[in-house]
Each structure stands twice: as C-alpha cells, then as structure tokens.
Amino acid sequence: MDGFIIVHKPKDFTSHDVVNVIRRHFRKQKVGHTGTLDPGATGVLPVCVGKATKLQDQMMAMAKTYRCDLVFGLDSDTLDRDGDVTATDPGFSLDGGGLREVLASFQGEIEQVPPMVSAVKIAGVPLYKLARKGEEVERKPRRVTVYGIEVLALKEAAPFPTATVAITCSKGTYVRALAKDIAAKLGTTAIVDHLVRTATGPFRLDQALSLETIAERAENGDFSFLLPLRAAVPEMPVVTVGDIAEIRAVLAGNLLPGYGDLAAEQTYFLEDPAHDPLALAHFIPGLGLKPYKILREREEEREPKAGFLLVDTEGTGDAAIALGNFDGVHRGHQLLIRAMRQSAEKKGLASLVLTFDPHPKQFFRPEGDCFTLQQKADKAVQVARLGVDGLCFYPFDAALSQMTPEDFLAEVLIRRFHAKEIFVGYDFKFGRGGAGNGPWLREEAARQGIAVHIVEQVAYRGEAVSSSRIKAALTAGDVGFANFLLGYRFLLRGRVVAGKRLGRTLGFPTANLAVPPRQFVPGPGVYAFWVETEAGIFPGVGNIGSRPTLGENLPPTVEAHLIDADLDLYGREIALAFVAKIRDEQKFPDLEALKAQIECDKEKALEILPPLIVNGIDV
C-alpha cells in the first residue's frame, strides 16, 4: 500500500518517533516524514508510505503554516517554553501597530541564522547535540521565505505581552529563530509558546489523524486514511498515458515523443488509465515528455492468495468488485483488476472479480461463432495471480439476460455481493438490451454510497488492447504479439484423444487434442510451444490444421509432439503454452518429405523456445 498519512503529531514526540509508530502498521514498506516538527510542537506531519516516499522532496519543499504565541520579555535556552525560561524584560509593553510594522519587514526573502537548538548539521553533527554539551558554533545565515504573518490575537499589556500569530513560510524556516529576530527589532526578547503546524502545502490540520486513530483503523484492516500520491502535487496537470508501449517507456525513464499541445517547460503528473501514478515528467518543446521521477516499479506477478476462493452466486462480505467479461484477462483487464485490489486493500474490503459464464455473446448466439480465449480454469489461474481474494463465474441465463440495470445493481451487486466499490472498463455494458453502462452505474451507485471507477482504454500502438485484437493476432500466427497483449503465453487446453497414429509410424508420436467447444484456436500452421502434462513440462512442436498431405477435406486437428519425451497421454488433459509460429501448414509430395520437414520443425522449435516460463512471460 502506498500513500500519505496526515498525522496530528502529539507533543513530546519527535518526527522520528511518529515514523516508528507508523512503521509498525506497514512493516514491509518504506516510511518517512516530510519535514521535522519540534518535539514540543504539535500539528500537521505528513508521513509517506511506500511509493509515496518518492515524493518526499516535493512534500518537504511545500510551504508550511504555523500558529503560535510570541511571548515578549522572556527568553529560554530552547527559545520556547520547554527550556529554562528567564524573565528579561517584564516591563515591556507591546504596541500593536508597531508590531505589525515589524512583522511586515520580515515578509519575503530573508536571511536567517539557524538556532543552536535546530537539527541543522555542522560537520555531520546536529546543532542541538552541540547545544546540549553547552557548545555554540558559528552558523552561516540561510535564505528562507516568509510568505505571510498574520496577527490573530493580541495582549499588549505588560508583563509579558503576547501576540498569537499565523506564519506561512518556506522549508528551512525556524519559527523560534524568527520570533527572536522579531523581538530584537522591537528592542526586547521573546519565546514561542503553543507552536502548532496548521498546514503543510494542501494538507490541513482538520485532515490530520491522531496516532491512536491510525492504529485503530489499521488494526481493523482499514487503510483508507492513506491519501493518493496525486495529493502531493494537486496543482500539477495530469497526463493519462494509455498505451502499453508508452507506459513501459515511462517506467524505463525514456522520452515520450509528441504531446505537442502541452505547455512549454511545464511539469506533468503521468498516470495510467486506472489513475495509478507512473511518474513526474517535464515537457520539452519539440521533443516530448521526459520522466524525471518514476513513481512505481513494474508490478511483478503475485503468488495467489492462500485463501483465494471461487465463490458462488452469494458474496462473502463487503467487497470491492471488478466487473466484466474479462475474456483472456489481458493487460487491460489486469490493470483494472489490480486497481480494484489496491483499493480493496486500503479500505479493508474483500477483492472480488465478478464475471459471467457463459460469455453473454455465447448465450445470445449459442450456434454462433463466439469463441473465448480461455477456459474457466485458466481464467481462474490468471485472476488468482493478480492477488485478489476471489472470483465468481456468475451464471448468465435467461433470467439474468432480462434483468434491468437497476435490478442488477440492487439484487446482484448490492444484495448478493455487498459491493462497496465497483470497477468497470470504459466500454462495459450490462442489463437488458445493454441499457446500463459505466456512467449510468456511477451515478446510480453513488446514491447508495457506492463508488464506481471507470478505467479508461488501454491501448498499444494506437489501438485498444482487446480480446478481438488478440484473436486476430493468433489467427495471423503472430503469437509473440498476442502474448504481449495478454501479458502471458496463450494456453490451449484439452484432453488427448485417439488419432490415426501416423505420427508414431513416422517417428514423431503426437498427442491429438480434443479442444472444448467454443474455445478459440490459433490459425493453421506449425507452432513451437511448451506442453504441460501431469508428468511435467516439455518442449513441443505441433500442427494446427487439416493435414493436407494426408488427404483432402480432413477435419482440422490440434496435434502436439513432445520433443525428446515419449509419454502415454491418452485420455489425459494437457495444455499447450504457445511461443511462436514456425511456418504455415503445407502439402508435401509424400510422407518422407513430411518426415524430413517435421525433423526441421523440431530443431527450429528447440531454437525458438526460451527458458521455461509457462504461467507468465517476460515481455
């Protein structure tokens, strides 16, 4: 989990103490604060968790606002009430008009000498450590900016007149040193009392949570208090990068050419179609967007959760739901499902993928040509690898096909699956006649207090990543491109049935695959693939097509030869993980010529097959 926590730092805690407390709830994540706040002070202390630590510099550079009392006529060794306080000028009387004139002279860029009680380091040693030893060293003044000082309340009369002020200043400004310098201009001394940081950049005190509240919510699995990375740069314009190739380029730190309509020399916040941050980038006129701060690493495949469930038509608890057909669970689907899972983890919800069986197109066209990229078991495997809690294959039947969008929302999503948050794709439609879509669902669900997130199109080379595009690539034999869009190797699974045993007489025994009905099959040709069996995984080569050398108008088959392995696979289920197409199917003059070509195909397959990866692919 990643984000910012706006902590209301208690008195007598150092900023480091706060980080240590937060770290207990995020043991595997980086945690850091965004600007030291004195132990004696309270108030806003933004804390970065996970990827948000990449924006610590931006957070530290933000203007900060403090409220405090300037108590005149007093001094202390710490410049505040926490030190040894001495009365130096009990007869001093404060004139409000004179004070405001002096305060005005401190606004803008000023030179400030850090106090000995600060954390500024000299030769690697914090000044406050030297001060504890009674040492005082020369300090060089530093340029800081005071954006404004406002008098909130005033007690002018002696002894020890007090002004309550609000000070907005830049990084590196020491309020206690500022108070001392203001008092010196008035001809007296002053200490700071009741110092409260009321804001850091856009983060305000009324947003801040106590450490007790954070602990209670974290222990209950509710991390919704984490603010998104975008919150650190709310004024920065956003560019959505929806092309896979461009997303990969951003994460590699490479220039994105084009984007000519952007403002020159502007900094942009780059995000993917699910609004997951990618990077900060400068726009360089004539060149494009150049990422300079990468906000995430490429997400690796997760091990399925130990409690991963295939749930039935009733939910198991309050849930975030990814809703769709998800044929192929390709890269666009994966982005949507990961966004749902990340949100569910923050909010203490179950993460559930809700899809349909059969595919609605197959229901409406039972004799049609609607073929799916994967079977239910393989879809479950790919969904599980995205780290979600469960998957439901909701029956798509006559009753569901006639259900209105209103009833589907009320009866299925809310009553049965306890949806608290819903994620859908930009083109998702549902309900009788496809009357429901993402914008409608977002508006209607909002009335029930349910957030709906619409994930925009994920593209590659200007075209949407889609199941139909993947099928077109497989039909054309472009297995590598199909696998790239899928994010893993295309699998064809089936049971081995008896054939004519011609392959065995040629010295190349083959397993004949009975492909399940409505399972999509790549176009005709000879392919290299990995063969997954109960006995292990083996390199393989095989043919899809009608075997024209053996005769005319033969029914198409899928045949697989295990290279350097001879197993009895009859009646057993195997899966082919496709790697590449070797050649088109062709007719040979005789069986000897066919045998010679198969030997060449076998050698070619061994050259093509990379190190064994079946369930995933490094693309």
PDB file of C-alpha atoms in Angstrom, residues 273-541:
ATOM      1  CA  PRO A 273      -5.900   4.640 -17.382  1.00  0.00           C
ATOM      2  CA  ALA A 274      -6.746   3.336 -13.894  1.00  0.00           C
ATOM      3  CA  HIS A 275      -5.336   6.582 -12.425  1.00  0.00           C
ATOM      4  CA  ASP A 276      -2.380   4.731 -10.930  1.00  0.00           C
ATOM      5  CA  PRO A 277       0.637   7.096 -10.829  1.00  0.00           C
ATOM      6  CA  LEU A 278       3.503   6.498 -13.237  1.00  0.00           C
ATOM      7  CA  ALA A 279       5.941   9.415 -12.992  1.00  0.00           C
ATOM      8  CA  LEU A 280       6.546  13.137 -12.906  1.00  0.00           C
ATOM      9  CA  ALA A 281       7.760  14.481 -16.242  1.00  0.00           C
ATOM     10  CA  HIS A 282       8.981  17.705 -17.830  1.00  0.00           C
ATOM     11  CA  PHE A 283       7.602  18.726 -21.194  1.00  0.00           C
ATOM     12  CA  ILE A 284      10.410  19.652 -23.583  1.00  0.00           C
ATOM     13  CA  PRO A 285       9.125  21.583 -26.607  1.00  0.00           C
ATOM     14  CA  GLY A 286       9.833  19.824 -29.868  1.00  0.00           C
ATOM     15  CA  LEU A 287      10.737  16.575 -28.099  1.00  0.00           C
ATOM     16  CA  GLY A 288       8.017  15.432 -25.713  1.00  0.00           C
ATOM     17  CA  LEU A 289       7.610  14.342 -22.117  1.00  0.00           C
ATOM     18  CA  LYS A 290      10.746  13.377 -20.234  1.00  0.00           C
ATOM     19  CA  PRO A 291      10.119  11.465 -16.974  1.00  0.00           C
ATOM     20  CA  TYR A 292      12.407  12.576 -14.156  1.00  0.00           C
ATOM     21  CA  LYS A 293      10.844  10.886 -11.132  1.00  0.00           C
ATOM     22  CA  ILE A 294       9.456   7.376 -11.577  1.00  0.00           C
ATOM     23  CA  LEU A 295       6.675   6.731  -9.067  1.00  0.00           C
ATOM     24  CA  ARG A 296       6.311   2.990  -9.407  1.00  0.00           C
ATOM     25  CA  GLU A 297       8.122  -0.137 -10.390  1.00  0.00           C
ATOM     26  CA  ARG A 298       6.732  -2.672 -12.774  1.00  0.00           C
ATOM     27  CA  GLU A 299       4.372  -4.823 -10.717  1.00  0.00           C
ATOM     28  CA  GLU A 300       5.515  -8.405 -10.595  1.00  0.00           C
ATOM     29  CA  GLU A 301       3.143 -11.331 -10.722  1.00  0.00           C
ATOM     30  CA  ARG A 302       1.900 -12.271  -7.262  1.00  0.00           C
ATOM     31  CA  GLU A 303       1.525 -15.686  -5.774  1.00  0.00           C
ATOM     32  CA  PRO A 304      -2.191 -16.492  -5.468  1.00  0.00           C
ATOM     33  CA  LYS A 305      -3.548 -15.793  -2.010  1.00  0.00           C
ATOM     34  CA  ALA A 306      -3.729 -18.851   0.208  1.00  0.00           C
ATOM     35  CA  GLY A 307      -7.424 -18.134   0.736  1.00  0.00           C
ATOM     36  CA  PHE A 308      -8.294 -17.478  -2.923  1.00  0.00           C
ATOM     37  CA  LEU A 309     -11.891 -18.561  -3.466  1.00  0.00           C
ATOM     38  CA  LEU A 310     -14.091 -19.465  -6.364  1.00  0.00           C
ATOM     39  CA  VAL A 311     -17.259 -18.039  -4.876  1.00  0.00           C
ATOM     40  CA  ASP A 312     -20.799 -18.934  -5.861  1.00  0.00           C
ATOM     41  CA  THR A 313     -23.692 -16.579  -6.504  1.00  0.00           C
ATOM     42  CA  GLU A 314     -23.594 -15.127  -2.990  1.00  0.00           C
ATOM     43  CA  GLY A 315     -20.858 -12.850  -1.697  1.00  0.00           C
ATOM     44  CA  THR A 316     -18.751 -13.403   1.395  1.00  0.00           C
ATOM     45  CA  GLY A 317     -18.631  -9.875   2.852  1.00  0.00           C
ATOM     46  CA  ASP A 318     -18.258  -6.202   1.959  1.00  0.00           C
ATOM     47  CA  ALA A 319     -16.338  -6.136  -1.300  1.00  0.00           C
ATOM     48  CA  ALA A 320     -14.656  -4.122  -3.988  1.00  0.00           C
ATOM     49  CA  ILE A 321     -15.693  -5.667  -7.289  1.00  0.00           C
ATOM     50  CA  ALA A 322     -14.082  -5.747 -10.725  1.00  0.00           C
ATOM     51  CA  LEU A 323     -16.992  -6.341 -13.085  1.00  0.00           C
ATOM     52  CA  GLY A 324     -16.674  -7.552 -16.663  1.00  0.00           C
ATOM     53  CA  ASN A 325     -16.332 -10.470 -19.056  1.00  0.00           C
ATOM     54  CA  PHE A 326     -12.513 -10.430 -18.899  1.00  0.00           C
ATOM     55  CA  ASP A 327     -12.031 -12.807 -21.826  1.00  0.00           C
ATOM     56  CA  GLY A 328      -8.325 -13.587 -21.802  1.00  0.00           C
ATOM     57  CA  VAL A 329      -7.583 -11.499 -18.664  1.00  0.00           C
ATOM     58  CA  HIS A 330      -5.276  -9.411 -20.888  1.00  0.00           C
ATOM     59  CA  ARG A 331      -3.192  -6.397 -19.917  1.00  0.00           C
ATOM     60  CA  GLY A 332      -6.151  -4.028 -19.949  1.00  0.00           C
ATOM     61  CA  HIS A 333      -8.121  -6.348 -17.663  1.00  0.00           C
ATOM     62  CA  GLN A 334      -5.099  -6.787 -15.415  1.00  0.00           C
ATOM     63  CA  LEU A 335      -4.749  -3.036 -14.949  1.00  0.00           C
ATOM     64  CA  LEU A 336      -8.411  -2.762 -13.934  1.00  0.00           C
ATOM     65  CA  ILE A 337      -8.266  -5.743 -11.555  1.00  0.00           C
ATOM     66  CA  ARG A 338      -5.059  -4.510  -9.889  1.00  0.00           C
ATOM     67  CA  ALA A 339      -6.626  -1.085  -9.343  1.00  0.00           C
ATOM     68  CA  MET A 340      -9.598  -2.792  -7.667  1.00  0.00           C
ATOM     69  CA  ARG A 341      -7.325  -4.947  -5.494  1.00  0.00           C
ATOM     70  CA  GLN A 342      -5.215  -1.983  -4.370  1.00  0.00           C
ATOM     71  CA  SER A 343      -8.305  -0.021  -3.392  1.00  0.00           C
ATOM     72  CA  ALA A 344      -9.764  -3.027  -1.563  1.00  0.00           C
ATOM     73  CA  GLU A 345      -6.548  -3.479   0.415  1.00  0.00           C
ATOM     74  CA  LYS A 346      -6.645   0.140   1.564  1.00  0.00           C
ATOM     75  CA  LYS A 347     -10.288   0.017   2.590  1.00  0.00           C
ATOM     76  CA  GLY A 348     -10.333  -3.362   4.277  1.00  0.00           C
ATOM     77  CA  LEU A 349     -12.683  -4.858   1.672  1.00  0.00           C
ATOM     78  CA  ALA A 350     -12.639  -8.248   0.013  1.00  0.00           C
ATOM     79  CA  SER A 351     -11.316  -8.007  -3.560  1.00  0.00           C
ATOM     80  CA  LEU A 352     -13.633  -9.883  -5.919  1.00  0.00           C
ATOM     81  CA  VAL A 353     -13.656 -10.373  -9.680  1.00  0.00           C
ATOM     82  CA  LEU A 354     -17.206 -10.897 -10.960  1.00  0.00           C
ATOM     83  CA  THR A 355     -17.546 -12.330 -14.456  1.00  0.00           C
ATOM     84  CA  PHE A 356     -20.105 -14.357 -16.363  1.00  0.00           C
ATOM     85  CA  ASP A 357     -20.485 -17.952 -17.545  1.00  0.00           C
ATOM     86  CA  PRO A 358     -21.146 -18.452 -20.346  1.00  0.00           C
ATOM     87  CA  HIS A 359     -19.894 -15.330 -22.063  1.00  0.00           C
ATOM     88  CA  PRO A 360     -23.032 -13.258 -22.845  1.00  0.00           C
ATOM     89  CA  LYS A 361     -22.281 -13.398 -26.585  1.00  0.00           C
ATOM     90  CA  GLN A 362     -22.308 -17.193 -26.411  1.00  0.00           C
ATOM     91  CA  PHE A 363     -25.635 -17.140 -24.588  1.00  0.00           C
ATOM     92  CA  PHE A 364     -27.274 -14.946 -27.206  1.00  0.00           C
ATOM     93  CA  ARG A 365     -25.645 -16.825 -30.098  1.00  0.00           C
ATOM     94  CA  PRO A 366     -25.492 -20.472 -28.979  1.00  0.00           C
ATOM     95  CA  GLU A 367     -24.791 -21.663 -32.514  1.00  0.00           C
ATOM     96  CA  GLY A 368     -22.683 -18.672 -33.463  1.00  0.00           C
ATOM     97  CA  ASP A 369     -19.003 -18.080 -33.899  1.00  0.00           C
ATOM     98  CA  CYS A 370     -18.253 -16.574 -30.486  1.00  0.00           C
ATOM     99  CA  PHE A 371     -15.116 -18.255 -29.187  1.00  0.00           C
ATOM    100  CA  THR A 372     -13.348 -17.387 -25.937  1.00  0.00           C
ATOM    101  CA  LEU A 373      -9.612 -17.125 -25.406  1.00  0.00           C
ATOM    102  CA  GLN A 374      -9.555 -19.283 -22.301  1.00  0.00           C
ATOM    103  CA  GLN A 375     -11.472 -21.817 -20.291  1.00  0.00           C
ATOM    104  CA  LYS A 376     -12.793 -21.196 -16.799  1.00  0.00           C
ATOM    105  CA  ALA A 377      -9.909 -22.953 -15.051  1.00  0.00           C
ATOM    106  CA  ASP A 378      -7.299 -20.910 -16.918  1.00  0.00           C
ATOM    107  CA  LYS A 379      -9.174 -17.671 -16.278  1.00  0.00           C
ATOM    108  CA  ALA A 380      -9.197 -18.526 -12.564  1.00  0.00           C
ATOM    109  CA  VAL A 381      -5.426 -19.087 -12.645  1.00  0.00           C
ATOM    110  CA  GLN A 382      -4.734 -15.719 -14.265  1.00  0.00           C
ATOM    111  CA  VAL A 383      -7.112 -13.863 -11.943  1.00  0.00           C
ATOM    112  CA  ALA A 384      -5.605 -15.551  -8.884  1.00  0.00           C
ATOM    113  CA  ARG A 385      -2.136 -14.396  -9.933  1.00  0.00           C
ATOM    114  CA  LEU A 386      -3.303 -10.798  -9.610  1.00  0.00           C
ATOM    115  CA  GLY A 387      -3.545 -11.259  -5.842  1.00  0.00           C
ATOM    116  CA  VAL A 388      -7.306 -10.893  -5.390  1.00  0.00           C
ATOM    117  CA  ASP A 389      -9.406 -12.691  -2.788  1.00  0.00           C
ATOM    118  CA  GLY A 390     -11.883 -14.379  -5.067  1.00  0.00           C
ATOM    119  CA  LEU A 391     -13.520 -14.929  -8.433  1.00  0.00           C
ATOM    120  CA  CYS A 392     -17.165 -15.584  -9.254  1.00  0.00           C
ATOM    121  CA  PHE A 393     -18.452 -17.046 -12.529  1.00  0.00           C
ATOM    122  CA  TYR A 394     -21.976 -15.704 -12.305  1.00  0.00           C
ATOM    123  CA  PRO A 395     -24.447 -17.780 -14.370  1.00  0.00           C
ATOM    124  CA  PHE A 396     -25.586 -15.888 -17.428  1.00  0.00           C
ATOM    125  CA  ASP A 397     -29.032 -17.315 -18.095  1.00  0.00           C
ATOM    126  CA  ALA A 398     -32.409 -16.199 -19.402  1.00  0.00           C
ATOM    127  CA  ALA A 399     -33.341 -14.543 -16.116  1.00  0.00           C
ATOM    128  CA  LEU A 400     -30.122 -12.543 -15.964  1.00  0.00           C
ATOM    129  CA  SER A 401     -30.378 -11.548 -19.626  1.00  0.00           C
ATOM    130  CA  GLN A 402     -33.743  -9.893 -18.908  1.00  0.00           C
ATOM    131  CA  MET A 403     -32.692  -8.168 -15.700  1.00  0.00           C
ATOM    132  CA  THR A 404     -32.752  -4.373 -15.841  1.00  0.00           C
ATOM    133  CA  PRO A 405     -29.642  -2.389 -14.887  1.00  0.00           C
ATOM    134  CA  GLU A 406     -31.477  -1.164 -11.777  1.00  0.00           C
ATOM    135  CA  ASP A 407     -32.260  -4.709 -10.649  1.00  0.00           C
ATOM    136  CA  PHE A 408     -28.751  -5.953 -11.413  1.00  0.00           C
ATOM    137  CA  LEU A 409     -27.288  -3.205  -9.250  1.00  0.00           C
ATOM    138  CA  ALA A 410     -29.743  -3.784  -6.401  1.00  0.00           C
ATOM    139  CA  GLU A 411     -30.085  -7.577  -6.452  1.00  0.00           C
ATOM    140  CA  VAL A 412     -26.703  -8.803  -7.642  1.00  0.00           C
ATOM    141  CA  LEU A 413     -24.082  -6.187  -6.855  1.00  0.00           C
ATOM    142  CA  ILE A 414     -25.503  -4.841  -3.596  1.00  0.00           C
ATOM    143  CA  ARG A 415     -27.659  -7.568  -2.039  1.00  0.00           C
ATOM    144  CA  ARG A 416     -25.712 -10.658  -3.081  1.00  0.00           C
ATOM    145  CA  PHE A 417     -22.150  -9.364  -3.265  1.00  0.00           C
ATOM    146  CA  HIS A 418     -22.253  -6.440  -0.812  1.00  0.00           C
ATOM    147  CA  ALA A 419     -20.473  -4.102  -3.229  1.00  0.00           C
ATOM    148  CA  LYS A 420     -18.929  -1.040  -1.620  1.00  0.00           C
ATOM    149  CA  GLU A 421     -16.792  -0.129  -4.611  1.00  0.00           C
ATOM    150  CA  ILE A 422     -17.053  -1.161  -8.287  1.00  0.00           C
ATOM    151  CA  PHE A 423     -14.519  -1.049 -11.120  1.00  0.00           C
ATOM    152  CA  VAL A 424     -15.561  -1.382 -14.776  1.00  0.00           C
ATOM    153  CA  GLY A 425     -13.985  -0.785 -18.151  1.00  0.00           C
ATOM    154  CA  TYR A 426     -14.748   2.210 -20.344  1.00  0.00           C
ATOM    155  CA  ASP A 427     -16.895   0.131 -22.724  1.00  0.00           C
ATOM    156  CA  PHE A 428     -18.696  -2.113 -20.225  1.00  0.00           C
ATOM    157  CA  LYS A 429     -22.437  -2.577 -20.766  1.00  0.00           C
ATOM    158  CA  PHE A 430     -24.942  -4.636 -18.798  1.00  0.00           C
ATOM    159  CA  GLY A 431     -28.623  -5.149 -18.155  1.00  0.00           C
ATOM    160  CA  ARG A 432     -31.418  -5.938 -20.568  1.00  0.00           C
ATOM    161  CA  GLY A 433     -30.519  -4.722 -24.032  1.00  0.00           C
ATOM    162  CA  GLY A 434     -27.193  -3.369 -22.755  1.00  0.00           C
ATOM    163  CA  ALA A 435     -29.027  -0.395 -21.262  1.00  0.00           C
ATOM    164  CA  GLY A 436     -26.574   0.007 -18.402  1.00  0.00           C
ATOM    165  CA  ASN A 437     -23.042   1.346 -18.744  1.00  0.00           C
ATOM    166  CA  GLY A 438     -20.266   2.789 -16.597  1.00  0.00           C
ATOM    167  CA  PRO A 439     -21.512   6.407 -16.359  1.00  0.00           C
ATOM    168  CA  TRP A 440     -25.052   5.230 -15.539  1.00  0.00           C
ATOM    169  CA  LEU A 441     -23.729   2.833 -12.913  1.00  0.00           C
ATOM    170  CA  ARG A 442     -21.562   5.525 -11.348  1.00  0.00           C
ATOM    171  CA  GLU A 443     -24.499   7.890 -10.998  1.00  0.00           C
ATOM    172  CA  GLU A 444     -26.941   5.301  -9.652  1.00  0.00           C
ATOM    173  CA  ALA A 445     -24.476   3.611  -7.286  1.00  0.00           C
ATOM    174  CA  ALA A 446     -23.463   6.966  -5.819  1.00  0.00           C
ATOM    175  CA  ARG A 447     -26.991   7.267  -4.423  1.00  0.00           C
ATOM    176  CA  GLN A 448     -26.289   4.096  -2.449  1.00  0.00           C
ATOM    177  CA  GLY A 449     -22.923   5.422  -1.224  1.00  0.00           C
ATOM    178  CA  ILE A 450     -21.012   3.140  -3.602  1.00  0.00           C
ATOM    179  CA  ALA A 451     -18.070   4.481  -5.600  1.00  0.00           C
ATOM    180  CA  VAL A 452     -17.773   3.371  -9.237  1.00  0.00           C
ATOM    181  CA  HIS A 453     -14.456   3.729 -11.049  1.00  0.00           C
ATOM    182  CA  ILE A 454     -14.362   3.658 -14.846  1.00  0.00           C
ATOM    183  CA  VAL A 455     -10.979   2.579 -16.174  1.00  0.00           C
ATOM    184  CA  GLU A 456     -10.175   4.227 -19.482  1.00  0.00           C
ATOM    185  CA  GLN A 457      -8.966   2.465 -22.602  1.00  0.00           C
ATOM    186  CA  VAL A 458      -5.607   0.696 -22.526  1.00  0.00           C
ATOM    187  CA  ALA A 459      -4.007   0.810 -25.967  1.00  0.00           C
ATOM    188  CA  TYR A 460      -0.954  -0.343 -27.863  1.00  0.00           C
ATOM    189  CA  ARG A 461       0.257   1.416 -30.996  1.00  0.00           C
ATOM    190  CA  GLY A 462      -2.895   3.490 -31.109  1.00  0.00           C
ATOM    191  CA  GLU A 463      -5.387   0.619 -30.891  1.00  0.00           C
ATOM    192  CA  ALA A 464      -7.250  -0.725 -27.889  1.00  0.00           C
ATOM    193  CA  VAL A 465      -5.914  -3.831 -26.175  1.00  0.00           C
ATOM    194  CA  SER A 466      -8.845  -6.184 -26.645  1.00  0.00           C
ATOM    195  CA  SER A 467      -9.751  -9.845 -26.849  1.00  0.00           C
ATOM    196  CA  SER A 468     -10.665  -9.439 -30.527  1.00  0.00           C
ATOM    197  CA  ARG A 469      -7.275  -7.927 -31.321  1.00  0.00           C
ATOM    198  CA  ILE A 470      -5.542 -10.825 -29.577  1.00  0.00           C
ATOM    199  CA  LYS A 471      -7.634 -13.335 -31.530  1.00  0.00           C
ATOM    200  CA  ALA A 472      -6.758 -11.571 -34.772  1.00  0.00           C
ATOM    201  CA  ALA A 473      -3.045 -11.820 -33.927  1.00  0.00           C
ATOM    202  CA  LEU A 474      -3.353 -15.532 -33.127  1.00  0.00           C
ATOM    203  CA  THR A 475      -5.308 -16.154 -36.316  1.00  0.00           C
ATOM    204  CA  ALA A 476      -2.496 -14.490 -38.259  1.00  0.00           C
ATOM    205  CA  GLY A 477       0.102 -16.589 -36.419  1.00  0.00           C
ATOM    206  CA  ASP A 478       1.606 -13.577 -34.612  1.00  0.00           C
ATOM    207  CA  VAL A 479       1.932 -15.407 -31.305  1.00  0.00           C
ATOM    208  CA  GLY A 480       4.525 -13.036 -29.866  1.00  0.00           C
ATOM    209  CA  PHE A 481       2.259 -10.019 -30.337  1.00  0.00           C
ATOM    210  CA  ALA A 482      -0.735 -11.866 -28.882  1.00  0.00           C
ATOM    211  CA  ASN A 483       1.337 -12.917 -25.873  1.00  0.00           C
ATOM    212  CA  PHE A 484       2.498  -9.324 -25.409  1.00  0.00           C
ATOM    213  CA  LEU A 485      -1.093  -8.075 -25.296  1.00  0.00           C
ATOM    214  CA  LEU A 486      -2.077 -10.898 -22.954  1.00  0.00           C
ATOM    215  CA  GLY A 487       0.902 -10.454 -20.652  1.00  0.00           C
ATOM    216  CA  TYR A 488       1.415 -14.231 -20.544  1.00  0.00           C
ATOM    217  CA  ARG A 489       1.555 -17.125 -23.003  1.00  0.00           C
ATOM    218  CA  PHE A 490      -1.653 -18.128 -24.742  1.00  0.00           C
ATOM    219  CA  LEU A 491      -2.799 -21.519 -23.468  1.00  0.00           C
ATOM    220  CA  LEU A 492      -4.757 -24.148 -25.357  1.00  0.00           C
ATOM    221  CA  ARG A 493      -6.031 -26.872 -23.061  1.00  0.00           C
ATOM    222  CA  GLY A 494      -7.767 -30.151 -23.896  1.00  0.00           C
ATOM    223  CA  ARG A 495      -7.943 -33.886 -23.432  1.00  0.00           C
ATOM    224  CA  VAL A 496      -5.800 -36.207 -25.563  1.00  0.00           C
ATOM    225  CA  VAL A 497      -7.884 -38.467 -27.805  1.00  0.00           C
ATOM    226  CA  ALA A 498      -7.022 -41.326 -30.117  1.00  0.00           C
ATOM    227  CA  GLY A 499      -5.752 -40.446 -33.579  1.00  0.00           C
ATOM    228  CA  LYS A 500      -4.592 -42.409 -36.628  1.00  0.00           C
ATOM    229  CA  ARG A 501      -1.146 -42.943 -35.022  1.00  0.00           C
ATOM    230  CA  LEU A 502       0.535 -41.847 -38.253  1.00  0.00           C
ATOM    231  CA  GLY A 503       2.963 -39.675 -36.297  1.00  0.00           C
ATOM    232  CA  ARG A 504       4.282 -42.686 -34.412  1.00  0.00           C
ATOM    233  CA  THR A 505       4.965 -44.565 -37.684  1.00  0.00           C
ATOM    234  CA  LEU A 506       6.924 -41.505 -38.854  1.00  0.00           C
ATOM    235  CA  GLY A 507       8.949 -41.484 -35.641  1.00  0.00           C
ATOM    236  CA  PHE A 508       7.182 -38.412 -34.233  1.00  0.00           C
ATOM    237  CA  PRO A 509       4.324 -39.562 -31.970  1.00  0.00           C
ATOM    238  CA  THR A 510       1.716 -36.851 -31.448  1.00  0.00           C
ATOM    239  CA  ALA A 511      -0.961 -36.147 -28.906  1.00  0.00           C
ATOM    240  CA  ASN A 512      -4.262 -35.234 -30.542  1.00  0.00           C
ATOM    241  CA  LEU A 513      -6.041 -32.544 -28.555  1.00  0.00           C
ATOM    242  CA  ALA A 514      -9.824 -32.535 -28.241  1.00  0.00           C
ATOM    243  CA  VAL A 515     -10.465 -28.811 -27.970  1.00  0.00           C
ATOM    244  CA  PRO A 516     -13.524 -27.899 -25.882  1.00  0.00           C
ATOM    245  CA  PRO A 517     -16.454 -26.332 -27.754  1.00  0.00           C
ATOM    246  CA  ARG A 518     -16.269 -22.541 -28.213  1.00  0.00           C
ATOM    247  CA  GLN A 519     -12.546 -22.483 -27.342  1.00  0.00           C
ATOM    248  CA  PHE A 520     -10.600 -20.186 -29.644  1.00  0.00           C
ATOM    249  CA  VAL A 521      -7.812 -21.911 -31.635  1.00  0.00           C
ATOM    250  CA  PRO A 522      -4.935 -20.115 -33.416  1.00  0.00           C
ATOM    251  CA  GLY A 523      -4.778 -20.098 -37.204  1.00  0.00           C
ATOM    252  CA  PRO A 524      -3.442 -23.082 -39.157  1.00  0.00           C
ATOM    253  CA  GLY A 525       0.281 -23.695 -39.049  1.00  0.00           C
ATOM    254  CA  VAL A 526       3.149 -25.337 -37.202  1.00  0.00           C
ATOM    255  CA  TYR A 527       3.923 -23.938 -33.751  1.00  0.00           C
ATOM    256  CA  ALA A 528       6.519 -24.169 -31.018  1.00  0.00           C
ATOM    257  CA  PHE A 529       5.086 -24.426 -27.511  1.00  0.00           C
ATOM    258  CA  TRP A 530       5.613 -25.798 -24.058  1.00  0.00           C
ATOM    259  CA  VAL A 531       3.492 -28.845 -23.239  1.00  0.00           C
ATOM    260  CA  GLU A 532       2.151 -29.016 -19.710  1.00  0.00           C
ATOM    261  CA  THR A 533       1.362 -32.569 -18.548  1.00  0.00           C
ATOM    262  CA  GLU A 534       0.835 -34.359 -15.246  1.00  0.00           C
ATOM    263  CA  ALA A 535       4.387 -35.691 -15.590  1.00  0.00           C
ATOM    264  CA  GLY A 536       5.967 -32.281 -16.113  1.00  0.00           C
ATOM    265  CA  ILE A 537       6.502 -29.622 -18.743  1.00  0.00           C
ATOM    266  CA  PHE A 538       8.233 -30.444 -22.018  1.00  0.00           C
ATOM    267  CA  PRO A 539       9.280 -28.595 -25.156  1.00  0.00           C
ATOM    268  CA  GLY A 540       6.952 -29.321 -28.029  1.00  0.00           C
ATOM    269  CA  VAL A 541       6.128 -28.716 -31.661  1.00  0.00           C
TER     270      VAL A 541
END
